[in-house]
Tab-separated table of C-alpha atoms in Angstrom:
chain	number	residue	atom	x	y	z
A	1265	UNK	CA	0.000	0.000	0.000
A	1266	UNK	CA	2.914	2.277	0.786
A	1267	UNK	CA	4.371	1.661	-2.641
A	1268	UNK	CA	1.033	2.046	-4.327
A	1269	UNK	CA	0.486	5.291	-2.431
A	1270	UNK	CA	3.774	6.679	-3.622
A	1271	UNK	CA	2.839	5.593	-7.109
A	1272	UNK	CA	-0.368	7.565	-7.015
A	1273	UNK	CA	1.501	10.574	-5.676
A	1274	UNK	CA	3.967	10.169	-8.486
A	1275	UNK	CA	1.124	9.884	-10.881
A	1276	UNK	CA	-1.007	12.787	-9.814
A	1277	UNK	CA	-0.170	14.462	-13.120
A	1278	UNK	CA	-0.423	11.330	-15.234
A	1279	UNK	CA	-2.284	11.084	-18.463
A	1280	UNK	CA	-4.025	7.892	-17.541
A	1281	UNK	CA	-5.713	6.240	-14.693
A	1282	UNK	CA	-7.836	3.175	-14.327
A	1283	UNK	CA	-11.463	3.827	-13.723
A	1284	UNK	CA	-13.721	0.855	-14.144
A	1285	UNK	CA	-17.237	0.920	-12.873
A	1286	UNK	CA	-17.311	4.633	-12.211
A	1287	UNK	CA	-19.968	6.552	-14.039
A	1288	UNK	CA	-20.995	10.095	-14.644
A	1289	UNK	CA	-24.498	9.521	-13.330
A	1290	UNK	CA	-27.500	11.542	-14.337
A	1291	UNK	CA	-30.745	11.231	-12.470
A	1292	UNK	CA	-34.042	11.214	-14.337
A	1293	UNK	CA	-36.840	10.811	-11.825
A	1294	UNK	CA	-36.106	7.670	-9.895
A	1295	UNK	CA	-33.792	6.321	-12.546
A	1296	UNK	CA	-30.120	6.858	-13.125
A	1297	UNK	CA	-28.443	6.853	-16.493
A	1298	UNK	CA	-24.771	6.766	-17.457
A	1299	UNK	CA	-24.200	10.240	-18.759
A	1300	UNK	CA	-20.780	9.619	-20.282
A	1301	UNK	CA	-22.209	6.871	-22.474
A	1302	UNK	CA	-24.917	9.133	-23.785
A	1303	UNK	CA	-22.574	12.058	-24.371
A	1304	UNK	CA	-20.286	9.994	-26.582
A	1305	UNK	CA	-23.159	8.185	-28.271
A	1306	UNK	CA	-24.684	11.555	-29.210
A	1307	UNK	CA	-21.400	12.567	-30.755
A	1308	UNK	CA	-21.299	9.266	-32.664
A	1309	UNK	CA	-24.894	9.716	-33.820
A	1310	UNK	CA	-24.160	13.304	-34.797
A	1311	UNK	CA	-21.144	12.220	-36.813
A	1312	UNK	CA	-23.167	9.562	-38.623
A	1313	UNK	CA	-26.026	11.966	-39.358
A	1314	UNK	CA	-23.695	14.725	-40.556
A	1315	UNK	CA	-21.821	12.343	-42.837
A	1316	UNK	CA	-25.103	10.992	-44.228
A	1317	UNK	CA	-26.559	14.444	-44.781
A	1318	UNK	CA	-23.365	15.633	-46.440
A	1319	UNK	CA	-23.443	12.594	-48.705
A	1320	UNK	CA	-27.101	12.833	-49.714
A	1321	UNK	CA	-27.533	16.606	-49.785
A	1322	UNK	CA	-26.728	16.797	-53.464
A	1323	UNK	CA	-26.837	13.366	-55.062
A	1324	UNK	CA	-25.031	13.111	-58.380
A	1325	UNK	CA	-25.188	10.346	-60.936
A	1326	UNK	CA	-21.409	10.257	-60.966
A	1327	UNK	CA	-20.468	10.277	-57.294
A	1328	UNK	CA	-17.483	12.076	-55.851
A	1329	UNK	CA	-16.037	12.923	-52.454
A	1330	UNK	CA	-18.210	12.169	-49.458
A	1331	UNK	CA	-21.053	10.764	-51.566
A	1332	UNK	CA	-18.655	8.275	-53.128
A	1333	UNK	CA	-17.361	7.272	-49.704
A	1334	UNK	CA	-20.821	6.810	-48.221
A	1335	UNK	CA	-21.920	4.847	-51.288
A	1336	UNK	CA	-18.936	2.599	-50.716
A	1337	UNK	CA	-20.044	2.198	-47.097
A	1338	UNK	CA	-23.606	1.454	-48.180
A	1339	UNK	CA	-22.461	-1.102	-50.727
A	1340	UNK	CA	-20.320	-2.755	-48.071
A	1341	UNK	CA	-23.329	-2.952	-45.752
A	1342	UNK	CA	-25.572	-4.207	-48.528
A	1343	UNK	CA	-23.084	-6.910	-49.436
A	1344	UNK	CA	-22.804	-7.929	-45.790
A	1345	UNK	CA	-26.575	-8.122	-45.400
A	1346	UNK	CA	-27.023	-9.873	-48.742
A	1347	UNK	CA	-24.418	-12.482	-47.838
A	1348	UNK	CA	-26.298	-13.297	-44.650
A	1349	UNK	CA	-29.932	-12.976	-45.689
A	1350	UNK	CA	-29.807	-13.843	-49.359
A	1351	UNK	CA	-30.832	-11.863	-52.398
A	1352	UNK	CA	-34.576	-12.136	-51.797
A	1353	UNK	CA	-34.950	-11.059	-48.182
A	1354	UNK	CA	-32.093	-8.678	-47.479
A	1355	UNK	CA	-33.514	-5.318	-48.521
A	1356	UNK	CA	-35.780	-4.468	-45.543
A	1357	UNK	CA	-33.029	-5.467	-43.112
A	1358	UNK	CA	-30.277	-3.289	-44.542
A	1359	UNK	CA	-31.103	-0.277	-42.306
A	1360	UNK	CA	-31.132	-2.277	-39.061
A	1361	UNK	CA	-28.006	-4.341	-39.664
A	1362	UNK	CA	-26.242	-1.428	-41.323
A	1363	UNK	CA	-26.984	0.873	-38.404
A	1364	UNK	CA	-25.757	-1.794	-35.987
A	1365	UNK	CA	-22.496	-1.983	-37.899
A	1366	UNK	CA	-22.079	1.768	-38.327
A	1367	UNK	CA	-22.969	2.637	-34.722
A	1368	UNK	CA	-20.690	-0.011	-33.215
A	1369	UNK	CA	-17.870	0.696	-35.650
A	1370	UNK	CA	-17.921	4.471	-35.196
A	1371	UNK	CA	-18.286	4.058	-31.417
A	1372	UNK	CA	-15.331	1.691	-31.212
A	1373	UNK	CA	-13.030	3.736	-33.414
A	1374	UNK	CA	-14.187	6.960	-31.819
A	1375	UNK	CA	-13.298	5.515	-28.423
A	1376	UNK	CA	-9.786	4.770	-29.611
A	1377	UNK	CA	-8.998	7.657	-31.921
A	1378	UNK	CA	-10.524	10.617	-30.066
A	1379	UNK	CA	-8.519	11.693	-27.010
A	1380	UNK	CA	-11.504	11.719	-24.663
A	1381	UNK	CA	-9.285	11.857	-21.570
A	1382	UNK	CA	-8.511	15.475	-22.266
A	1383	UNK	CA	-12.119	16.298	-21.357
A	1384	UNK	CA	-12.649	16.219	-17.606
A	1385	UNK	CA	-15.863	14.908	-16.135
A	1386	UNK	CA	-16.915	15.138	-12.478
A	1387	UNK	CA	-16.667	11.362	-12.305
A	1388	UNK	CA	-16.116	8.557	-14.752
A	1389	UNK	CA	-14.551	9.176	-18.116
A	1390	UNK	CA	-15.622	9.504	-21.690
A	1391	UNK	CA	-15.012	6.405	-23.772
A	1392	UNK	CA	-16.593	4.303	-26.467
A	1393	UNK	CA	-20.306	3.786	-25.719
A	1394	UNK	CA	-19.784	0.109	-26.500
A	1395	UNK	CA	-17.614	-0.391	-23.437
A	1396	UNK	CA	-20.741	-0.038	-21.301
A	1397	UNK	CA	-22.707	-3.247	-20.768
A	1398	UNK	CA	-25.983	-1.334	-21.054
A	1399	UNK	CA	-25.277	-0.344	-24.630
A	1400	UNK	CA	-24.222	-3.786	-25.799
A	1401	UNK	CA	-27.131	-5.481	-24.038
A	1402	UNK	CA	-29.509	-2.960	-25.563
A	1403	UNK	CA	-28.158	-3.707	-29.040
A	1404	UNK	CA	-28.212	-7.472	-28.435
A	1405	UNK	CA	-31.796	-7.396	-27.143
A	1406	UNK	CA	-32.835	-5.363	-30.153
A	1407	UNK	CA	-31.234	-8.034	-32.320
A	1408	UNK	CA	-33.233	-10.704	-30.502
A	1409	UNK	CA	-36.435	-8.720	-30.973
A	1410	UNK	CA	-35.521	-8.241	-34.607
A	1411	UNK	CA	-35.167	-11.912	-35.335
A	1412	UNK	CA	-38.316	-12.792	-33.436
A	1413	UNK	CA	-40.131	-10.088	-35.392
A	1414	UNK	CA	-38.672	-11.407	-38.647
A	1415	UNK	CA	-39.734	-14.981	-37.921
A	1416	UNK	CA	-43.225	-14.071	-36.687
A	1417	UNK	CA	-43.832	-11.778	-39.607
A	1418	UNK	CA	-42.744	-14.359	-42.152
A	1419	UNK	CA	-44.473	-17.407	-40.694
A	1420	UNK	CA	-46.940	-16.107	-38.146
A	1421	UNK	CA	-47.322	-18.308	-35.100
A	1422	UNK	CA	-45.882	-21.165	-37.130
A	1423	UNK	CA	-42.561	-19.647	-36.249
A	1424	UNK	CA	-42.746	-21.291	-32.838
A	1425	UNK	CA	-42.908	-24.663	-34.509
A	1426	UNK	CA	-39.164	-24.502	-34.812
A	1427	UNK	CA	-38.880	-25.376	-31.128
A	1428	UNK	CA	-40.437	-28.790	-31.701
A	1429	UNK	CA	-39.855	-29.187	-35.388
A	1430	UNK	CA	-37.058	-31.716	-35.806
A	1431	UNK	CA	-37.889	-33.333	-32.476
A	1432	UNK	CA	-39.265	-31.957	-29.196
A	1433	UNK	CA	-36.273	-33.451	-27.389
A	1434	UNK	CA	-34.125	-30.610	-28.643
A	1435	UNK	CA	-36.519	-27.980	-27.349
A	1436	UNK	CA	-34.478	-27.065	-24.267
A	1437	UNK	CA	-31.510	-26.359	-26.494
A	1438	UNK	CA	-33.464	-24.211	-28.946
A	1439	UNK	CA	-34.998	-22.286	-26.068
A	1440	UNK	CA	-31.603	-21.897	-24.498
A	1441	UNK	CA	-30.274	-20.569	-27.792
A	1442	UNK	CA	-32.683	-17.649	-27.602
A	1443	UNK	CA	-30.986	-16.644	-24.369
A	1444	UNK	CA	-27.403	-17.396	-25.316
A	1445	UNK	CA	-27.609	-15.463	-28.558
A	1446	UNK	CA	-28.077	-11.997	-27.029
A	1447	UNK	CA	-25.836	-12.947	-24.108
A	1448	UNK	CA	-22.932	-13.928	-26.329
A	1449	UNK	CA	-23.502	-10.979	-28.656
A	1450	UNK	CA	-23.474	-8.425	-25.858
A	1451	UNK	CA	-20.643	-9.921	-23.809
A	1452	UNK	CA	-18.414	-10.467	-26.811
A	1453	UNK	CA	-18.631	-6.821	-27.820
A	1454	UNK	CA	-18.519	-5.458	-24.285
A	1455	UNK	CA	-15.593	-7.668	-23.265
A	1456	UNK	CA	-13.526	-6.955	-26.332
A	1457	UNK	CA	-13.891	-3.198	-26.189
A	1458	UNK	CA	-13.478	-2.891	-22.421
A	1459	UNK	CA	-10.518	-5.283	-22.393
A	1460	UNK	CA	-8.831	-3.365	-25.147
A	1461	UNK	CA	-9.309	-0.064	-23.359
A	1462	UNK	CA	-8.075	-1.566	-20.088
A	1463	UNK	CA	-4.976	-3.054	-21.703
A	1464	UNK	CA	-4.136	0.260	-23.307
A	1465	UNK	CA	-4.821	2.112	-20.040
A	1466	UNK	CA	-2.614	-0.263	-18.052
A	1467	UNK	CA	0.196	0.024	-20.529
A	1468	UNK	CA	-0.090	3.794	-20.591
A	1469	UNK	CA	0.077	3.728	-16.815
A	1470	UNK	CA	3.263	1.645	-16.914
A	1471	UNK	CA	5.045	3.060	-19.958
A	1472	UNK	CA	3.384	6.229	-21.155
A	1473	UNK	CA	5.353	6.472	-24.415
A	1474	UNK	CA	5.265	4.455	-27.670
A	1475	UNK	CA	4.755	1.028	-26.110
A	1476	UNK	CA	0.935	1.245	-26.094
A	1477	UNK	CA	0.845	2.255	-29.764
A	1478	UNK	CA	0.962	-1.274	-31.263
A	1479	UNK	CA	-1.785	-2.299	-28.879
A	1480	UNK	CA	-3.864	0.686	-29.879
A	1481	UNK	CA	-3.407	-0.322	-33.509
A	1482	UNK	CA	-4.461	-3.836	-32.566
A	1483	UNK	CA	-7.440	-2.265	-30.803
A	1484	UNK	CA	-8.445	-0.541	-34.053
A	1485	UNK	CA	-8.309	-3.904	-35.779
A	1486	UNK	CA	-10.250	-5.843	-33.139
A	1487	UNK	CA	-12.907	-3.187	-32.736
A	1488	UNK	CA	-13.514	-3.120	-36.490
A	1489	UNK	CA	-13.744	-6.909	-36.434
A	1490	UNK	CA	-16.168	-6.777	-33.499
A	1491	UNK	CA	-18.472	-4.391	-35.341
A	1492	UNK	CA	-18.382	-6.710	-38.351
A	1493	UNK	CA	-18.988	-9.772	-36.193
A	1494	UNK	CA	-21.935	-8.196	-34.407
A	1495	UNK	CA	-23.592	-7.127	-37.646
A	1496	UNK	CA	-22.851	-10.442	-39.354
A	1497	UNK	CA	-24.244	-12.479	-36.459
A	1498	UNK	CA	-27.343	-10.300	-36.300
A	1499	UNK	CA	-27.840	-10.988	-39.994
A	1500	UNK	CA	-27.251	-14.698	-39.491
A	1501	UNK	CA	-29.794	-14.886	-36.655
A	1502	UNK	CA	-32.405	-13.037	-38.683
A	1503	UNK	CA	-31.719	-15.317	-41.623
A	1504	UNK	CA	-32.126	-18.364	-39.393
A	1505	UNK	CA	-35.478	-17.062	-38.171
A	1506	UNK	CA	-36.594	-16.404	-41.738
A	1507	UNK	CA	-35.527	-19.760	-43.099
A	1508	UNK	CA	-36.388	-22.084	-40.254
A	1509	UNK	CA	-35.308	-25.676	-39.933
A	1510	UNK	CA	-37.702	-27.419	-42.255
A	1511	UNK	CA	-36.865	-25.671	-45.502
B	881	UNK	CA	-19.074	-3.068	-14.323
B	882	UNK	CA	-22.428	-4.840	-14.648
B	883	UNK	CA	-24.649	-2.123	-13.306
B	884	UNK	CA	-27.761	-2.062	-15.410
B	885	UNK	CA	-29.994	0.966	-15.172
B	886	UNK	CA	-32.170	3.175	-17.335
B	887	UNK	CA	-29.284	3.541	-19.783
B	888	UNK	CA	-30.313	0.249	-21.381
B	889	UNK	CA	-33.849	1.055	-22.569
B	890	UNK	CA	-32.926	4.624	-23.399
B	891	UNK	CA	-30.007	3.399	-25.486
B	892	UNK	CA	-32.306	0.952	-27.248
B	893	UNK	CA	-34.818	3.701	-28.034
B	894	UNK	CA	-32.013	5.981	-29.136
B	895	UNK	CA	-30.642	3.279	-31.407
B	896	UNK	CA	-34.053	2.705	-32.986
B	897	UNK	CA	-34.357	6.455	-33.541
B	898	UNK	CA	-30.918	6.466	-35.161
B	899	UNK	CA	-31.995	3.592	-37.402
B	900	UNK	CA	-35.109	5.469	-38.455
B	901	UNK	CA	-33.178	8.698	-39.061
B	902	UNK	CA	-30.413	7.000	-40.999
B	903	UNK	CA	-33.050	5.173	-43.008
B	904	UNK	CA	-34.427	8.555	-44.011
B	905	UNK	CA	-31.201	10.424	-44.699
B	906	UNK	CA	-28.777	7.656	-45.642
B	907	UNK	CA	-30.156	4.272	-46.706
B	908	UNK	CA	-33.179	5.357	-48.716
B	909	UNK	CA	-31.662	8.165	-50.802
B	910	UNK	CA	-28.380	6.401	-51.453
B	911	UNK	CA	-30.049	3.076	-52.212
B	912	UNK	CA	-32.288	4.931	-54.628
B	913	UNK	CA	-29.250	6.569	-56.186
B	914	UNK	CA	-27.468	3.239	-56.509
B	915	UNK	CA	-30.523	1.529	-58.004
B	916	UNK	CA	-31.092	4.408	-60.397
B	917	UNK	CA	-27.491	4.252	-61.494
B	918	UNK	CA	-27.809	0.495	-61.952
B	919	UNK	CA	-30.908	0.962	-64.061
B	920	UNK	CA	-29.206	3.753	-66.036
B	921	UNK	CA	-26.160	1.616	-66.714
B	922	UNK	CA	-28.299	-1.380	-67.605
B	923	UNK	CA	-30.399	0.755	-69.977
B	924	UNK	CA	-27.336	2.213	-71.632
B	925	UNK	CA	-25.847	-1.214	-71.964
B	926	UNK	CA	-29.057	-2.536	-73.479
B	927	UNK	CA	-29.275	0.302	-75.993
B	928	UNK	CA	-25.596	-0.064	-76.798
B	929	UNK	CA	-26.077	-3.775	-77.361
B	930	UNK	CA	-29.061	-3.010	-79.545
B	931	UNK	CA	-27.133	-0.515	-81.657
B	932	UNK	CA	-24.267	-2.956	-81.901
B	933	UNK	CA	-26.656	-5.632	-83.136
B	934	UNK	CA	-28.168	-3.145	-85.579
B	935	UNK	CA	-24.735	-2.133	-86.824
B	936	UNK	CA	-23.776	-5.754	-87.255
B	937	UNK	CA	-26.943	-6.532	-89.191
B	938	UNK	CA	-26.272	-3.450	-91.348
B	939	UNK	CA	-22.751	-4.677	-92.013
B	940	UNK	CA	-24.124	-8.090	-92.937
B	941	UNK	CA	-26.696	-6.408	-95.161
B	942	UNK	CA	-24.060	-4.341	-96.911
B	943	UNK	CA	-21.831	-7.326	-97.299
B	944	UNK	CA	-24.693	-9.249	-98.889
B	945	UNK	CA	-25.351	-6.307	-101.205
B	946	UNK	CA	-21.685	-6.094	-102.109
B	947	UNK	CA	-21.621	-9.824	-102.830
B	948	UNK	CA	-24.744	-9.517	-104.989
B	949	UNK	CA	-23.267	-6.557	-106.848
B	950	UNK	CA	-20.057	-8.442	-107.414
B	951	UNK	CA	-21.974	-11.438	-108.743
B	952	UNK	CA	-23.995	-9.179	-110.979
B	953	UNK	CA	-20.932	-7.457	-112.332
B	954	UNK	CA	-19.372	-10.826	-112.939
B	955	UNK	CA	-22.409	-11.990	-114.880
B	956	UNK	CA	-22.547	-8.726	-116.831
B	957	UNK	CA	-18.905	-9.109	-117.661
B	958	UNK	CA	-19.435	-12.666	-118.785
B	959	UNK	CA	-22.435	-11.692	-120.855
B	960	UNK	CA	-20.468	-8.883	-122.447
B	961	UNK	CA	-17.592	-11.179	-123.158
B	962	UNK	CA	-19.941	-13.736	-124.696
B	963	UNK	CA	-21.579	-11.053	-126.789
B	964	UNK	CA	-18.187	-9.780	-127.884
B	965	UNK	CA	-17.099	-13.270	-128.798
B	966	UNK	CA	-20.302	-13.776	-130.749
B	967	UNK	CA	-19.831	-10.487	-132.581
B	968	UNK	CA	-16.252	-11.406	-133.361
B	969	UNK	CA	-17.331	-14.796	-134.647
B	970	UNK	CA	-20.072	-13.210	-136.717
B	971	UNK	CA	-17.741	-10.596	-138.165
B	972	UNK	CA	-15.179	-13.248	-138.959
B	973	UNK	CA	-17.838	-15.339	-140.654
B	974	UNK	CA	-19.072	-12.326	-142.615
B	975	UNK	CA	-15.569	-11.407	-143.652
B	976	UNK	CA	-14.886	-14.984	-144.714
B	977	UNK	CA	-18.130	-15.044	-146.649
B	978	UNK	CA	-17.253	-11.788	-148.344
B	979	UNK	CA	-13.803	-12.995	-149.135
B	980	UNK	CA	-15.308	-16.172	-150.513
B	981	UNK	CA	-17.733	-14.179	-152.610
B	982	UNK	CA	-14.988	-11.906	-153.929
B	983	UNK	CA	-12.873	-14.881	-154.631
B	984	UNK	CA	-15.702	-16.522	-156.561
B	985	UNK	CA	-16.399	-13.329	-158.430
B	986	UNK	CA	-12.761	-12.940	-159.277
B	987	UNK	CA	-12.660	-16.543	-160.450
B	988	UNK	CA	-15.722	-15.928	-162.601
B	989	UNK	CA	-14.176	-12.837	-164.115
B	990	UNK	CA	-11.017	-14.664	-164.755
B	991	UNK	CA	-13.015	-17.461	-166.379
B	992	UNK	CA	-14.911	-14.973	-168.500
B	993	UNK	CA	-11.811	-13.098	-169.529
B	994	UNK	CA	-10.145	-16.374	-170.272
B	995	UNK	CA	-13.151	-17.291	-172.497
B	996	UNK	CA	-13.119	-13.951	-174.305
B	997	UNK	CA	-9.378	-14.132	-174.619
B	998	UNK	CA	-9.674	-17.621	-176.066
B	999	UNK	CA	-12.432	-16.556	-178.459
B	1000	UNK	CA	-10.419	-13.520	-179.687
B	1001	UNK	CA	-7.425	-15.770	-179.946
B	1002	UNK	CA	-9.473	-18.189	-182.058
B	1003	UNK	CA	-10.671	-15.350	-184.284
B	1004	UNK	CA	-7.160	-14.120	-184.624
B	1005	UNK	CA	-6.046	-17.667	-185.398
B	1006	UNK	CA	-8.741	-17.841	-188.034
B	1007	UNK	CA	-7.812	-14.506	-189.586
B	1008	UNK	CA	-4.154	-15.275	-189.399
B	1009	UNK	CA	-4.627	-18.681	-190.985
B	1010	UNK	CA	-6.746	-17.057	-193.697
B	1011	UNK	CA	-4.089	-14.486	-194.291
B	1012	UNK	CA	-1.511	-17.205	-194.427
B	1013	UNK	CA	-3.679	-19.123	-196.926
B	1014	UNK	CA	-4.178	-15.996	-199.030
B	1015	UNK	CA	-0.532	-15.387	-199.103
B	1016	UNK	CA	0.232	-18.870	-200.121
B	1017	UNK	CA	-2.642	-19.715	-202.488
B	1018	UNK	CA	-3.575	-16.273	-203.587
B	1019	UNK	CA	-6.717	-14.445	-202.744
B	1020	UNK	CA	-8.943	-16.008	-205.450
B	1021	UNK	CA	-8.475	-19.505	-204.436
B	1022	UNK	CA	-9.204	-18.925	-200.847
B	1023	UNK	CA	-12.790	-17.980	-201.290
């Protein structure tokens, strides 16, 4: 404790400190919300909206600049959705899966690339919204709702036949799947992003110069992969609900 | 770390709002633009293919016409050559006939002249023999 104490004294001016589980709480009525998550998510949303508006303000037949870039993004998302859902079904699901990808991707990269630590908050710190379990669980639950909605809309109540369809013996597993899907989705994203930020923070605490850079680059890579994985899995789950076992 | 609170539903609502907004300002207009461009390119390609096909059929047409014209010219040439040959043969025949006729005429004349010459010669022979007789026998005896 002595040594740790001297460390903190030494580090009173440091650039980094470890704060896990501390939040910038806002109170709305009887409920509390994590203010830092919302602040950064609003910035992310603003960035997405501004980029979209800039791209679609003046649409040309021959695209250039930001329109070209956003068309590239849209084609990427469309390809991703089409690969998962197939040519026939993918169109209505492009906005949902695309927004999942864009929101997670911009959140993750924003958390790494923007020096949020320079902005002081009364408590907690600004970081990627995806490093908060509430955000990832919200996204994962929405994905669950989305695939239930997709299945019910396509097949009506016949959708629930999939629990007993091959054989009722497997029903516990299929029911369990409905719980493990959002759980794995949310914890995968949450764990990856938080772990990456913690690793970088620890390394910055130990060696504040140059050494964390490769890990930050790795963080850029993993967070892009996580966004892709989340969107791809959401597409795969929706596809599964649309197709069912029998067909 | 795992402290759930009102952030969760609010974030979900916020995300749905973002989806709706992006659908309005990003997915719909750009998808429309992409589809329109696809249609435009497909149309242009179709019309280009059509014109290409038309051009090819025109080329084929022209080639057929050229072939027909060539055949025609060939036949005209052959006809002309045949006609020329015929004319030449005819002229040659005419000339031969004429030559034949002239030859015959000349032979006739020669025959005639020969006959007249022979007859005058005979007369002269007669008169000469008479003269010779007169000279030898005297004029009274001859008659």
